[in-house]
Coordinates of C-alpha atoms in Angstrom, one line a residue:
Chain T
X1472 CA 19.2 -30.8 8.2
X1473 CA 21.1 -32.3 5.3
X1474 CA 18.3 -33.3 3.1
X1475 CA 19.4 -32.3 -0.4
X1476 CA 22.3 -33.7 -2.3
X1477 CA 24.8 -31.2 -3.8
X1478 CA 23.4 -32.1 -7.3
X1479 CA 19.8 -31.4 -6.2
X1480 CA 20.9 -28.1 -4.6
X1481 CA 22.8 -27.1 -7.7
X1482 CA 19.7 -27.9 -9.9
X1483 CA 17.4 -25.9 -7.7
X1484 CA 19.9 -23.0 -7.8
X1485 CA 19.8 -23.2 -11.5
X1486 CA 16.0 -22.8 -11.4
X1487 CA 16.4 -19.8 -9.2
X1488 CA 18.9 -18.3 -11.6
X1489 CA 16.5 -18.8 -14.5
X1490 CA 13.8 -17.1 -12.4
X1491 CA 16.1 -14.1 -12.0
X1492 CA 16.7 -13.9 -15.8
X1493 CA 13.0 -14.1 -16.5
X1494 CA 12.5 -11.4 -13.8
X1495 CA 14.9 -9.0 -15.5
X1496 CA 13.4 -9.7 -18.9
X1497 CA 9.9 -9.2 -17.6
X1498 CA 10.8 -6.0 -15.9
X1499 CA 12.0 -4.6 -19.2
X1500 CA 8.5 -4.5 -20.7
X1501 CA 5.4 -2.8 -19.1
X1502 CA 3.0 -5.7 -19.7
X1503 CA 5.1 -8.3 -18.0
X1504 CA 6.9 -6.2 -15.4
X1505 CA 4.8 -7.1 -12.4
X1506 CA 4.8 -10.7 -13.1
X1507 CA 8.5 -10.6 -13.7
X1508 CA 9.1 -9.1 -10.3
X1509 CA 7.0 -11.8 -8.6
X1510 CA 8.9 -14.5 -10.5
X1511 CA 12.1 -13.0 -9.2
X1512 CA 10.8 -13.0 -5.7
X1513 CA 9.7 -16.6 -6.0
X1514 CA 13.2 -17.6 -7.2
X1515 CA 14.7 -15.8 -4.2
X1516 CA 12.4 -17.5 -1.7
X1517 CA 13.2 -20.9 -3.2
X1518 CA 16.9 -20.2 -3.1
X1519 CA 16.8 -19.2 0.6
X1520 CA 14.8 -22.3 1.5
X1521 CA 17.3 -24.5 -0.3
X1522 CA 20.1 -22.8 1.6
X1523 CA 18.6 -24.2 4.8
X1524 CA 18.4 -27.7 3.5
X1525 CA 21.6 -28.0 1.5
X1526 CA 24.1 -28.1 4.3
X1527 CA 24.2 -29.1 7.9
X1528 CA 23.7 -25.7 9.5
X1529 CA 23.9 -24.7 13.1
X1530 CA 22.5 -21.6 14.7
X1531 CA 19.3 -22.1 12.6
X1532 CA 16.9 -20.6 15.2
X1533 CA 19.1 -17.5 15.4
X1534 CA 19.2 -17.2 11.6
X1535 CA 15.4 -17.6 11.3
X1536 CA 15.0 -14.9 14.0
X1537 CA 17.3 -12.6 12.0
X1538 CA 15.3 -13.1 8.8
X1539 CA 12.1 -12.4 10.8
X1540 CA 13.6 -9.1 12.1
X1541 CA 14.8 -8.1 8.6
X1542 CA 11.3 -8.9 7.1
X1543 CA 9.6 -7.0 9.9
X1544 CA 11.8 -3.9 9.2
X1545 CA 11.6 -4.1 5.4
X1546 CA 7.9 -4.8 4.6
X1547 CA 6.3 -1.9 6.5
X1548 CA 9.0 0.5 5.3
X1549 CA 8.5 -0.6 1.7
X1550 CA 4.7 -0.6 2.0
X1551 CA 4.4 2.8 3.6
X1552 CA 7.0 4.9 1.8
X1553 CA 5.6 7.8 -0.1
X1554 CA 6.1 7.3 -3.8
X1555 CA 8.1 10.5 -3.9
X1556 CA 10.6 9.1 -1.4
X1557 CA 11.1 5.9 -3.3
X1558 CA 14.4 6.6 -5.0
X1559 CA 16.2 7.1 -1.6
X1560 CA 14.6 3.9 -0.2
X1561 CA 15.9 1.9 -3.2
X1562 CA 19.3 3.5 -2.5
X1563 CA 19.1 2.4 1.1
X1564 CA 18.1 -1.2 0.3
X1565 CA 21.0 -1.4 -2.2
X1566 CA 23.4 -0.1 0.5
X1567 CA 22.5 -2.7 3.1
X1568 CA 22.8 -5.4 0.4
X1569 CA 26.4 -4.2 -0.3
X1570 CA 27.1 -4.1 3.4
X1571 CA 25.8 -7.7 3.7
X1572 CA 28.0 -8.9 0.9
X1573 CA 31.0 -7.3 2.4
X1574 CA 30.3 -9.0 5.8
X1575 CA 29.7 -12.4 4.1
X1576 CA 32.9 -12.4 2.2
X1577 CA 35.0 -11.0 5.1
X1578 CA 33.6 -13.6 7.5
X1579 CA 34.1 -16.4 5.1
X1580 CA 37.7 -15.6 4.5
X1581 CA 38.6 -15.1 8.2
X1582 CA 36.5 -18.0 9.5
X1583 CA 37.4 -20.9 7.3
X1584 CA 40.6 -22.1 5.6
X1585 CA 40.7 -21.8 1.8
X1586 CA 43.7 -24.0 1.2
X1587 CA 46.9 -22.3 0.0
X1588 CA 48.6 -21.2 -3.2
X1589 CA 46.7 -20.0 -6.2
X1590 CA 43.3 -21.1 -5.2
X1591 CA 43.6 -19.3 -1.8
X1592 CA 45.0 -16.2 -3.6
X1593 CA 42.0 -16.0 -6.0
X1594 CA 39.6 -16.5 -3.1
X1595 CA 41.4 -13.9 -1.1
X1596 CA 41.3 -11.5 -4.0
X1597 CA 37.6 -12.0 -4.6
X1598 CA 37.0 -11.5 -0.9
X1599 CA 39.0 -8.4 -0.6
X1600 CA 37.2 -7.0 -3.7
X1601 CA 33.9 -7.7 -2.1
X1602 CA 34.8 -6.1 1.2
X1603 CA 36.1 -3.0 -0.6
X1604 CA 33.3 -2.5 -3.2
X1605 CA 30.5 -3.7 -0.9
X1606 CA 31.5 -1.2 1.8
X1607 CA 31.9 1.6 -0.8
X1608 CA 28.4 0.7 -2.0
X1609 CA 27.1 0.8 1.6
X1610 CA 28.5 4.2 2.6
X1611 CA 27.9 5.7 -0.9
X1612 CA 24.3 4.7 -0.8
X1613 CA 23.8 6.2 2.7
X1614 CA 25.2 9.5 1.4
X1615 CA 22.8 9.3 -1.7
X1616 CA 20.0 8.6 0.8
X1617 CA 20.9 11.7 2.8
X1618 CA 21.1 13.8 -0.3
X1619 CA 17.7 12.7 -1.7
X1620 CA 16.0 12.9 1.7
X1621 CA 17.5 16.4 1.9
X1622 CA 19.2 15.6 5.2
X1623 CA 22.2 17.3 3.7
X1624 CA 22.8 19.7 0.8
X1625 CA 21.9 18.3 -2.6
X1626 CA 24.6 20.4 -4.2
X1627 CA 28.0 18.9 -5.0
X1628 CA 30.1 18.9 -1.9
X1629 CA 33.7 19.8 -2.7
X1630 CA 36.6 21.1 -0.7
X1631 CA 40.1 22.1 -1.7
X1632 CA 42.2 19.1 -2.6
X1633 CA 39.1 16.9 -2.4
X1634 CA 40.2 14.8 -5.4
X1635 CA 43.6 14.2 -3.7
X1636 CA 41.9 13.0 -0.5
X1637 CA 39.7 10.8 -2.5
X1638 CA 42.6 9.5 -4.5
X1639 CA 44.7 8.9 -1.4
X1640 CA 41.9 7.0 0.3
X1641 CA 41.3 4.9 -2.8
X1642 CA 45.1 4.1 -3.0
X1643 CA 45.1 3.2 0.7
X1644 CA 42.1 0.9 0.2
X1645 CA 43.6 -0.9 -2.8
X1646 CA 46.9 -1.3 -0.9
X1647 CA 45.1 -2.8 2.1
X1648 CA 43.2 -5.1 -0.2
X1649 CA 46.4 -6.3 -1.9
X1650 CA 48.1 -6.9 1.5
X1651 CA 45.0 -8.8 2.6
X1652 CA 45.3 -11.0 -0.5
X1653 CA 49.0 -11.6 0.0
X1654 CA 48.5 -12.6 3.7
X1655 CA 45.5 -14.7 2.8
X1656 CA 47.3 -16.5 0.0
X1657 CA 50.0 -17.5 2.4
X1658 CA 47.4 -19.0 4.7
X1659 CA 47.7 -16.3 7.3
X1660 CA 44.9 -14.6 9.2
X1661 CA 43.8 -11.4 7.5
X1662 CA 40.8 -10.6 9.6
X1663 CA 42.3 -7.4 11.0
X1664 CA 43.4 -6.2 7.6
X1665 CA 40.0 -6.8 6.2
X1666 CA 38.5 -4.8 9.1
X1667 CA 40.8 -1.9 8.4
X1668 CA 40.0 -2.2 4.7
X1669 CA 36.3 -1.9 5.5
X1670 CA 36.8 1.2 7.5
X1671 CA 38.9 2.9 4.8
X1672 CA 36.4 1.8 2.2
X1673 CA 33.6 3.5 4.1
X1674 CA 35.5 6.7 3.7
X1675 CA 36.1 6.0 0.0
X1676 CA 32.3 5.5 -0.6
X1677 CA 31.5 8.8 1.2
X1678 CA 34.2 10.8 -0.8
X1679 CA 33.0 9.1 -4.0
X1680 CA 29.4 10.4 -3.7
X1681 CA 29.9 13.7 -2.0
X1682 CA 30.9 15.7 -5.1
X1683 CA 28.0 14.3 -7.2
X1684 CA 25.3 17.0 -7.8
X1685 CA 21.7 16.5 -6.8
X1686 CA 20.2 15.8 -10.2
X1687 CA 22.9 13.2 -10.9
X1688 CA 22.3 11.2 -7.7
X1689 CA 19.9 8.7 -9.2
X1690 CA 22.5 7.7 -11.8
X1691 CA 24.9 7.0 -8.9
X1692 CA 22.3 4.9 -7.2
X1693 CA 22.1 2.8 -10.3
X1694 CA 25.9 2.6 -10.5
X1695 CA 26.2 1.5 -6.9
X1696 CA 23.5 -1.0 -7.6
X1697 CA 25.7 -2.5 -10.3
X1698 CA 28.6 -2.5 -7.8
X1699 CA 26.6 -4.4 -5.3
X1700 CA 25.7 -7.0 -7.9
X1701 CA 29.4 -7.5 -8.7
X1702 CA 30.3 -7.9 -5.0
X1703 CA 27.5 -10.5 -4.7
X1704 CA 29.1 -12.3 -7.6
X1705 CA 32.5 -12.2 -6.0
X1706 CA 31.3 -13.5 -2.7
X1707 CA 29.6 -16.2 -4.7
X1708 CA 33.1 -17.2 -5.8
X1709 CA 34.5 -17.1 -2.3
X1710 CA 31.6 -19.4 -1.1
X1711 CA 31.7 -21.6 -4.3
X1712 CA 28.0 -20.8 -4.7
X1713 CA 27.0 -20.6 -8.4
X1714 CA 23.7 -18.9 -7.7
X1715 CA 25.3 -16.0 -6.0
X1716 CA 27.8 -15.8 -8.8
X1717 CA 25.2 -15.8 -11.6
X1718 CA 22.7 -13.6 -9.9
X1719 CA 25.3 -11.1 -8.9
X1720 CA 26.8 -11.0 -12.3
X1721 CA 23.4 -10.5 -13.9
X1722 CA 22.7 -7.5 -11.7
X1723 CA 26.2 -6.2 -12.3
X1724 CA 25.8 -6.4 -16.0
X1725 CA 22.3 -5.2 -16.3
X1726 CA 23.0 -2.4 -13.8
X1727 CA 25.9 -1.2 -15.8
X1728 CA 23.7 -1.0 -19.0
X1729 CA 20.9 0.7 -17.1
X1730 CA 23.3 3.3 -15.7
X1731 CA 24.4 4.1 -19.2
X1732 CA 20.8 4.3 -20.4
X1733 CA 19.9 6.6 -17.6
X1734 CA 22.9 8.8 -18.2
X1735 CA 22.0 9.0 -21.9
X1736 CA 18.5 10.0 -21.0
X1737 CA 19.9 13.0 -19.2
X1738 CA 22.5 13.7 -21.8
X1739 CA 25.4 13.1 -19.4
X1740 CA 28.4 10.9 -19.5
X1741 CA 29.2 8.8 -16.4
X1742 CA 32.6 10.2 -16.0
X1743 CA 31.4 13.8 -16.0
X1744 CA 28.8 12.9 -13.4
X1745 CA 31.3 11.3 -11.1
X1746 CA 34.2 13.6 -11.6
X1747 CA 32.6 16.8 -13.0
X1748 CA 32.5 18.5 -9.7
X1749 CA 36.2 18.0 -9.2
X1750 CA 36.9 20.2 -12.2
X1751 CA 36.7 24.0 -11.7
X1752 CA 33.3 25.1 -12.9
X1753 CA 33.6 27.4 -15.9
X1754 CA 30.1 28.8 -15.5
X1755 CA 29.0 30.0 -12.1
X1756 CA 25.7 31.8 -11.9
X1757 CA 26.1 34.0 -14.9
X1758 CA 23.7 36.7 -14.3
X1759 CA 22.1 35.2 -11.3
X1760 CA 21.2 38.5 -9.8
X1761 CA 18.5 38.0 -7.2
X1762 CA 16.6 41.2 -7.8
X1763 CA 15.7 41.0 -11.5
X1764 CA 12.0 41.6 -12.2
X1765 CA 9.7 38.7 -12.9
X1766 CA 6.1 38.8 -14.0
X1767 CA 4.0 37.2 -11.3
X1768 CA 0.3 36.7 -11.8
X1769 CA -2.8 35.9 -9.8
X1770 CA -4.7 32.6 -10.1
X1771 CA -7.3 34.6 -12.1
X1772 CA -4.7 35.7 -14.6
X1773 CA -3.6 32.1 -15.1
X1774 CA -7.2 30.9 -15.4
X1775 CA -7.9 33.5 -18.2
X1776 CA -4.7 32.5 -20.0
X1777 CA -5.6 28.9 -19.8
X1778 CA -9.4 29.2 -20.4
X1779 CA -9.0 31.1 -23.7
X1780 CA -6.2 29.0 -25.1
X1781 CA -6.6 26.4 -27.8
X1782 CA -3.8 24.1 -26.8
X1783 CA -2.2 23.7 -23.4
X1784 CA 0.7 21.4 -22.5
X1785 CA 1.2 20.6 -18.9
X1786 CA 4.8 19.8 -17.8
X1787 CA 4.7 18.2 -14.3
X1788 CA 7.8 18.0 -12.1
X1789 CA 8.8 16.9 -8.7
X1790 CA 7.0 19.8 -7.0
X1791 CA 3.7 18.6 -8.3
X1792 CA 4.3 15.2 -6.7
X1793 CA 5.5 16.6 -3.4
X1794 CA 2.3 18.8 -3.2
X1795 CA 0.2 15.7 -4.1
X1796 CA -1.4 17.8 -6.7
X1797 CA -1.9 15.0 -9.3
X1798 CA -5.6 14.9 -8.7
X1799 CA -6.0 18.7 -8.9
X1800 CA -4.1 18.9 -12.1
X1801 CA -6.3 16.2 -13.6
X1802 CA -9.4 18.2 -12.5
X1803 CA -8.0 21.3 -14.3
X1804 CA -7.2 19.3 -17.4
X1805 CA -10.8 17.9 -17.4
X1806 CA -12.2 21.4 -17.1
X1807 CA -10.1 22.7 -20.0
X1808 CA -11.0 19.8 -22.2
X1809 CA -14.7 20.6 -21.4
X1810 CA -14.0 24.0 -23.0
X1811 CA -12.7 22.3 -26.1
X1812 CA -9.1 23.0 -25.3
X1813 CA -6.5 20.4 -26.3
X1814 CA -4.6 19.3 -23.2
X1815 CA -1.4 17.2 -23.3
X1816 CA 1.0 16.2 -20.6
X1817 CA 4.7 16.3 -21.5
X1818 CA 6.8 14.0 -19.3
X1819 CA 10.5 14.5 -19.2
X1820 CA 12.4 11.2 -18.9
X1821 CA 13.9 12.3 -15.6
X1822 CA 10.9 14.3 -14.3
X1823 CA 10.7 13.5 -10.6
X1824 CA 13.9 12.2 -9.2
X1825 CA 14.7 9.2 -11.3
X1826 CA 14.0 8.1 -14.9
X1827 CA 10.4 7.0 -15.1
X1828 CA 9.6 8.3 -11.6
X1829 CA 7.0 10.8 -12.8
X1830 CA 5.1 8.1 -14.8
X1831 CA 4.8 6.1 -11.5
X1832 CA 3.6 9.2 -9.6
X1833 CA 1.0 10.2 -12.2
X1834 CA -0.2 6.6 -12.6
X1835 CA -0.7 6.6 -8.8
X1836 CA -3.2 9.5 -9.4
X1837 CA -5.0 7.6 -12.1
X1838 CA -4.0 10.1 -14.8
X1839 CA -4.8 8.1 -18.0
X1840 CA -1.7 6.8 -19.6
X1841 CA -2.8 7.9 -23.1
X1842 CA -2.4 11.6 -22.5
X1843 CA 1.2 11.3 -21.1
X1844 CA 3.6 12.1 -23.9
X1845 CA 7.3 11.5 -23.9
X1846 CA 9.6 14.3 -24.5
X1847 CA 10.6 13.6 -28.1
X1848 CA 6.9 13.3 -28.9
X1849 CA 5.8 16.5 -27.2
X1850 CA 8.6 18.8 -28.0
X1851 CA 7.4 19.6 -31.6
X1852 CA 4.0 20.4 -30.1
X1853 CA 5.2 23.3 -28.1
X1854 CA 5.5 25.5 -31.2
X1855 CA 1.7 25.3 -31.7
X1856 CA 0.8 25.5 -28.0
X1857 CA -0.7 28.6 -26.6
X1858 CA 0.3 27.9 -23.0
X1859 CA 2.9 25.7 -21.5
X1860 CA 1.9 25.1 -17.8
X1861 CA 5.0 24.1 -15.8
X1862 CA 4.0 22.7 -12.4
X1863 CA 6.8 22.2 -9.9
X1864 CA 9.5 21.5 -12.6
X1865 CA 12.5 23.7 -13.2
X1866 CA 15.7 22.0 -14.4
X1867 CA 13.9 19.9 -17.1
X1868 CA 12.7 23.1 -18.8
X1869 CA 15.8 25.2 -18.3
X1870 CA 17.1 26.5 -21.6
X1871 CA 20.6 26.7 -20.1
X1872 CA 20.8 23.0 -21.0
X1873 CA 21.0 24.2 -24.6
X1874 CA 22.5 27.6 -24.4
X1875 CA 25.0 27.7 -21.7
X1876 CA 28.0 25.4 -22.1
X1877 CA 29.5 24.7 -18.7
X1878 CA 26.1 24.7 -16.9
X1879 CA 25.8 21.5 -14.8
X1880 CA 22.9 20.4 -16.9
X1881 CA 24.4 21.5 -20.3
X1882 CA 23.6 18.9 -22.9
X1883 CA 20.6 17.4 -21.1
X1884 CA 17.6 17.2 -23.4
X1885 CA 14.9 19.5 -22.1
X1886 CA 11.2 20.2 -22.6
X1887 CA 11.2 23.1 -25.1
X1888 CA 8.5 25.1 -23.3
X1889 CA 10.2 28.3 -24.4
X1890 CA 8.7 27.6 -27.9
X1891 CA 5.2 28.0 -26.5
X1892 CA 3.4 31.4 -26.9
X1893 CA 3.1 31.8 -23.1
X1894 CA 4.7 30.0 -20.3
X1895 CA 3.2 29.7 -16.9
X1896 CA 5.2 28.5 -13.9
X1897 CA 3.7 27.3 -10.7
X1898 CA 6.5 27.4 -8.2
X1899 CA 6.9 27.6 -4.5
X1900 CA 9.6 30.3 -4.7
X1901 CA 12.4 31.6 -6.9
X1902 CA 14.6 28.9 -5.4
X1903 CA 16.5 27.1 -8.2
X1904 CA 15.7 23.5 -8.9
X1905 CA 17.4 20.3 -7.8
X1906 CA 20.5 20.9 -10.0
X1907 CA 20.9 24.3 -8.2
X1908 CA 21.1 26.6 -11.2
X1909 CA 19.2 29.7 -12.2
X1910 CA 16.5 29.4 -14.9
X1911 CA 16.7 32.4 -17.4
X1912 CA 13.2 31.4 -18.7
X1913 CA 11.7 32.7 -15.4
X1914 CA 12.7 36.3 -16.4
X1915 CA 11.3 36.2 -20.0
X1916 CA 8.5 38.6 -20.7
X1917 CA 6.3 35.8 -21.9
X1918 CA 6.6 33.9 -18.6
X1919 CA 4.1 34.3 -15.9
X1920 CA 4.8 33.0 -12.4
X1921 CA 2.2 31.9 -9.8
X1922 CA 3.9 31.4 -6.5
X1923 CA 2.7 29.0 -3.8
X1924 CA 2.2 25.3 -3.1
X1925 CA 1.3 23.6 -6.3
X1926 CA -1.9 22.1 -5.0
X1927 CA -3.2 25.3 -3.5
X1928 CA -2.4 27.3 -6.6
X1929 CA -4.0 24.7 -8.8
X1930 CA -7.2 24.6 -6.7
X1931 CA -7.4 28.4 -7.0
X1932 CA -6.9 28.2 -10.8
X1933 CA -9.5 25.5 -11.0
X1934 CA -12.0 27.7 -9.2
X1935 CA -11.3 30.6 -11.4
X1936 CA -11.6 28.6 -14.6
X1937 CA -15.0 27.4 -13.4
X1938 CA -16.2 31.0 -13.0
X1939 CA -15.0 32.1 -16.4
Chain K
X152 CA 34.9 -24.8 -8.6
X153 CA 37.7 -24.5 -11.2
X154 CA 38.6 -21.3 -12.8
X155 CA 37.4 -22.1 -16.3
X156 CA 33.9 -23.2 -15.2
X157 CA 33.7 -20.1 -13.2
X158 CA 34.8 -17.8 -16.0
X159 CA 32.2 -19.5 -18.3
X160 CA 29.4 -18.8 -15.8
X161 CA 30.6 -15.2 -15.4
X162 CA 30.8 -14.5 -19.1
X163 CA 27.5 -16.1 -19.9
X164 CA 25.8 -14.1 -17.1
X165 CA 27.3 -10.9 -18.3
X166 CA 26.0 -11.5 -21.8
X167 CA 22.6 -12.3 -20.6
X168 CA 22.6 -9.4 -18.2
X169 CA 23.5 -7.0 -21.0
X170 CA 21.0 -8.5 -23.4
X171 CA 17.9 -8.6 -21.2
X172 CA 17.9 -4.9 -20.4
X173 CA 19.2 -3.3 -23.5
X174 CA 15.7 -2.5 -24.9
X175 CA 14.0 -1.0 -21.9
X176 CA 12.0 2.3 -22.2
X177 CA 12.7 5.1 -19.7
X178 CA 9.3 4.6 -18.1
X179 CA 10.6 1.3 -16.6
X180 CA 14.1 2.4 -15.6
X181 CA 13.1 3.0 -12.0
X182 CA 11.2 -0.3 -11.5
X183 CA 13.9 -2.3 -13.3
X184 CA 16.7 -0.8 -11.2
X185 CA 14.6 -1.6 -8.1
X186 CA 14.0 -5.1 -9.2
X187 CA 17.6 -5.7 -10.0
X188 CA 18.4 -4.3 -6.6
X189 CA 16.1 -6.9 -5.0
X190 CA 17.7 -9.7 -6.9
X191 CA 21.2 -9.1 -5.4
X192 CA 19.5 -9.5 -2.0
X193 CA 20.0 -13.2 -2.7
X194 CA 23.3 -12.6 -0.9
X195 CA 21.0 -13.7 1.9
X196 CA 21.8 -17.3 0.8
X197 CA 25.5 -16.6 1.4
X198 CA 24.8 -14.9 4.8
X199 CA 22.8 -18.0 5.9
X200 CA 25.6 -20.4 4.9
X201 CA 28.3 -18.4 6.6
X202 CA 26.3 -17.9 9.8
X203 CA 25.2 -21.5 9.8
X204 CA 28.7 -22.9 9.7
X205 CA 30.4 -20.8 12.4
X206 CA 31.1 -21.7 16.0
X207 CA 32.7 -18.4 16.7
X208 CA 30.5 -15.9 18.7
X209 CA 32.0 -12.9 17.0
X210 CA 31.4 -14.3 13.5
X211 CA 27.9 -15.4 14.6
X212 CA 27.0 -11.8 15.6
X213 CA 28.3 -10.3 12.4
X214 CA 26.8 -13.1 10.4
X215 CA 23.4 -12.5 11.9
X216 CA 23.8 -8.8 11.1
X217 CA 24.5 -9.8 7.5
X218 CA 21.4 -12.0 7.5
X219 CA 19.3 -9.0 8.7
X220 CA 20.8 -6.6 6.1
X221 CA 20.4 -9.1 3.3
X222 CA 16.8 -9.8 4.2
X223 CA 16.0 -6.1 4.2
X224 CA 17.6 -5.8 0.8
X225 CA 15.7 -8.8 -0.7
X226 CA 12.3 -8.5 0.9
X227 CA 12.1 -4.7 0.9
X228 CA 13.4 -4.6 -2.7
X229 CA 10.7 -7.0 -4.1
X230 CA 7.9 -5.3 -2.1
X231 CA 8.8 -1.8 -3.2
X232 CA 9.1 -2.9 -6.8
X233 CA 5.8 -4.5 -6.6
X234 CA 4.3 -1.4 -5.2
X235 CA 5.6 0.7 -8.1
X236 CA 4.4 -1.8 -10.6
X237 CA 0.9 -2.3 -9.3
X238 CA 0.2 1.3 -10.4
X239 CA 0.9 0.3 -14.0
X240 CA -1.7 -2.4 -13.9
X241 CA -4.4 -2.2 -16.6
X242 CA -2.9 0.6 -18.5
X243 CA 0.2 -1.3 -19.3
X244 CA -0.5 -2.2 -23.0
X245 CA -0.6 1.5 -23.9
X246 CA 3.0 2.1 -22.8
X247 CA 4.5 -0.7 -24.8
X248 CA 7.2 0.5 -27.2
X249 CA 7.2 4.0 -25.9
X250 CA 7.9 5.9 -29.1
X251 CA 5.2 4.3 -31.1
X252 CA 2.4 5.1 -28.7
X253 CA -0.9 6.1 -30.4
X254 CA -2.8 9.3 -29.7
X255 CA -6.1 8.6 -28.2

């Protein structure tokens, strides 16, 4: 099927590249986001169709079958995933993309000749880069998936000398990559070297992500996403395919910016996220005695507190989403408003598991967008609030972020619920949040705790408010 | 492709990539990351080309694996992004520049 001339192919690839740029631009603004995504998808479909008609391909039935298999796996998974589990699914999709890029570049280098001299050397370098970084992205994403899915501990995993093991594996990977380049540049077969490189890179990816703490994992997903973009760009070079080059570079660049924006939203620097756990921690559980008294209340107590307040600010967290309590919290808010109480929602930028995640979750429950306030907007309101109702959130209201240098979340902007007259926490247990640190606010005299599943607790509070 | 043309493509794409996402509100970080993730699924094009050219069974098998993985990345990425975004439908104008939102 050699229907399209190289010029026609190149022009259609250009159209696809423009689609991707429009897609990224569209995704940056709420009004155009969905259309942007669809334009991106259209560009991708066109590019794939063109790939079939641009060269004389063999094995086409097999390829079509493989695409069908991939689609049959991906669509139901993406359709059915609970919105709470979405960050890890994105991580997984990113990882398989990185794996695919590594395979493509590795196969291309071993399977066909790339001349000799400088051109072969550059191609071999781009290929070795793709194999290394693509595989790191693959194994790293699998580890982030396991962390977010809580298949393994969400705490940073460190062991004595961990940084040396990581360093050694990285040096080994780079050395292997360089030898693959040298062999490839001299026209030799470097298939075996690339295979070994892939194996070592798997280890590098795992060691890279293991020390990253739970709350920082989403930022690592974004970083690995940028990595995969760069590998796609490099494999575009190996294949002399401009579309892959442009699309991969776009994702690499925008992914890098996005990673920095996300890190800034959490008040973290990327180096401290990646290498923070390697340094000895200065603060470990200062005063994290398990037996200190807390004030726990009944649903009726909470209802009275809320029912006679003038202003209530709800701070929802991941626990609310897990319990699917979005509808119940809305019912409570409606009841309070019927009693002439002012109700606001304060949404931390990283509430949920990823920046913007909570907005998606509340939108799913039809909570009107107008009452959702961003952190900067709601923080001054706490001083005049009678009650701050924290539902299933912990790290994002932890004053340790302001008061305890050395705490893993130190420097992260928080919801200043401690400024409110009273603070009510709905929690499942005293277990610390995702970042794994104690919250001093829980022990304050003005704090009341109501233990239990967020949805059950809220339903009881709703019933009590009704009978006030 | 010669080196200079390539470098030109690369640099222009970097500038555009930086430029298009520099103004995004936190609300859209997750969908944007997911959308960008779907876009690099276009590695499927490379997987198809490599697999379509080979006569070697070993390469064919690994190439088909790459095709499957790339398809999952691309198709799954766009579908899950669409799912996230369909929830913003209708309320979208309110979210616009996040910090200037009006009380209602």
